[in-house]
Amino acid sequence: MSFVTRLTLQSGDRAALDSVVEDIRERVSRKGAEMKGPHSAPPDRLRVPTYKRPTSADGAQFDAWDYTVYKREIEIVGHDDLAHTIAAGSAFPDSVHVAAEVEQIRGLGS
């Protein structure tokens, strides 16, 4: 039985995100594990309204705050200890959000 660990990394700081992805790629390569990705999704462009007063009857606003969120997905096949170390034991920058999903793969006939 094997496990696939899917890491989803998101950040508004593209350089920090790419640095974390490259670090993971190097660690997986050194251990000889199988890695799929990183798969890039189109960036999300978000727009947040900013109001001049918290309780303004007139609804006066400043210019909206625009920002971009970048996303990468990586799959690590097998090497459960390595995947656990990367997902839970790594110190990622505060600007990078990491989510891990583990899926158990059963062979044919199991």
Coordinates of C-alpha atoms in Angstrom, one line a residue:
M1 CA 0.0 0.0 0.0
S2 CA 1.3 3.4 -0.9
F3 CA 0.4 6.9 0.0
V4 CA 0.2 10.1 -2.2
T5 CA 0.7 13.4 -0.3
R6 CA -0.7 16.4 -2.2
L7 CA 0.6 19.7 -1.1
T8 CA -1.2 22.9 -2.1
L9 CA 0.9 26.1 -1.6
Q10 CA -0.6 29.6 -1.9
S11 CA 1.0 33.0 -1.5
G12 CA 0.7 36.6 -2.6
D13 CA 4.5 36.7 -2.8
R14 CA 5.5 34.8 -6.0
A15 CA 9.2 34.8 -5.2
A16 CA 8.7 33.3 -1.7
L17 CA 6.3 30.7 -3.2
D18 CA 8.8 29.7 -5.9
S19 CA 11.6 29.5 -3.4
V20 CA 9.6 27.1 -1.2
V21 CA 8.7 25.0 -4.2
E22 CA 12.3 24.8 -5.3
D23 CA 13.4 23.8 -1.7
I24 CA 10.8 21.0 -1.7
R25 CA 11.9 19.8 -5.2
E26 CA 15.5 19.6 -4.0
R27 CA 14.7 17.7 -0.8
V28 CA 12.5 15.2 -2.7
S29 CA 15.3 14.8 -5.4
R30 CA 17.9 14.1 -2.8
K31 CA 15.8 11.4 -1.2
G32 CA 15.0 9.8 -4.5
A33 CA 11.3 10.1 -4.1
E34 CA 8.8 10.5 -6.9
M35 CA 7.3 14.0 -7.3
K36 CA 4.7 15.2 -9.7
G37 CA 4.5 18.9 -10.3
P38 CA 4.6 21.7 -9.4
H39 CA 1.4 22.3 -11.2
S40 CA 0.5 26.0 -11.5
A41 CA -3.0 27.3 -11.5
P42 CA -3.8 30.7 -13.1
P43 CA -3.3 33.4 -10.4
D44 CA -6.4 34.7 -8.6
R45 CA -6.8 38.4 -8.8
L46 CA -8.7 39.6 -5.8
R47 CA -10.2 43.0 -5.1
V48 CA -11.2 44.1 -1.6
P49 CA -13.3 47.3 -0.9
T50 CA -11.9 49.6 1.8
Y51 CA -14.3 51.9 3.6
K52 CA -13.4 55.2 5.1
R53 CA -15.4 54.6 8.3
P54 CA -16.6 51.3 9.8
T55 CA -20.1 52.5 10.2
S56 CA -20.6 55.1 7.5
A57 CA -24.1 55.8 6.3
D58 CA -22.9 57.3 3.1
G59 CA -20.7 54.3 2.2
A60 CA -17.6 56.5 1.4
Q61 CA -14.7 54.3 0.2
F62 CA -11.1 54.5 -0.6
D63 CA -9.7 52.9 -3.7
A64 CA -10.1 49.1 -3.6
W65 CA -7.2 47.0 -2.5
D66 CA -6.0 44.7 -5.3
Y67 CA -3.8 41.7 -4.8
T68 CA -2.8 38.5 -6.5
V69 CA -2.7 35.0 -5.1
Y70 CA -0.4 32.4 -6.7
K71 CA -1.0 28.6 -6.3
R72 CA 1.2 25.5 -6.8
E73 CA 0.3 21.9 -6.3
I74 CA 2.8 19.1 -5.7
E75 CA 2.3 15.4 -5.3
I76 CA 4.8 13.2 -3.4
V77 CA 4.3 9.5 -4.1
G78 CA 5.4 7.0 -1.4
H79 CA 8.2 8.1 1.0
D80 CA 5.7 8.8 3.7
D81 CA 8.3 9.9 6.2
L82 CA 9.7 12.5 3.8
A83 CA 6.2 13.8 2.9
H84 CA 5.3 14.1 6.6
T85 CA 8.6 15.9 7.3
I86 CA 8.0 18.4 4.5
A87 CA 4.3 19.0 5.3
A88 CA 4.4 19.2 9.1
G89 CA 8.1 19.7 10.0
S90 CA 9.2 22.5 7.7
A91 CA 9.3 26.1 8.6
F92 CA 7.6 27.9 5.8
P93 CA 7.6 31.7 5.5
D94 CA 4.5 33.4 6.9
S95 CA 3.6 34.6 3.5
V96 CA 3.2 31.0 2.2
H97 CA 0.1 29.0 3.2
V98 CA 0.5 25.2 2.9
A99 CA -2.3 22.6 3.0
A100 CA -1.6 18.8 2.9
E101 CA -3.9 16.0 1.8
V102 CA -2.9 12.4 2.1
E103 CA -4.5 9.7 -0.1
Q104 CA -4.0 6.0 0.4
I105 CA -3.5 4.1 -2.9
R106 CA -4.3 0.4 -3.0
G107 CA -2.8 -1.9 -5.6
L108 CA -5.0 -3.9 -8.0
G109 CA -6.5 -7.0 -6.4
S110 CA -6.2 -5.5 -2.8

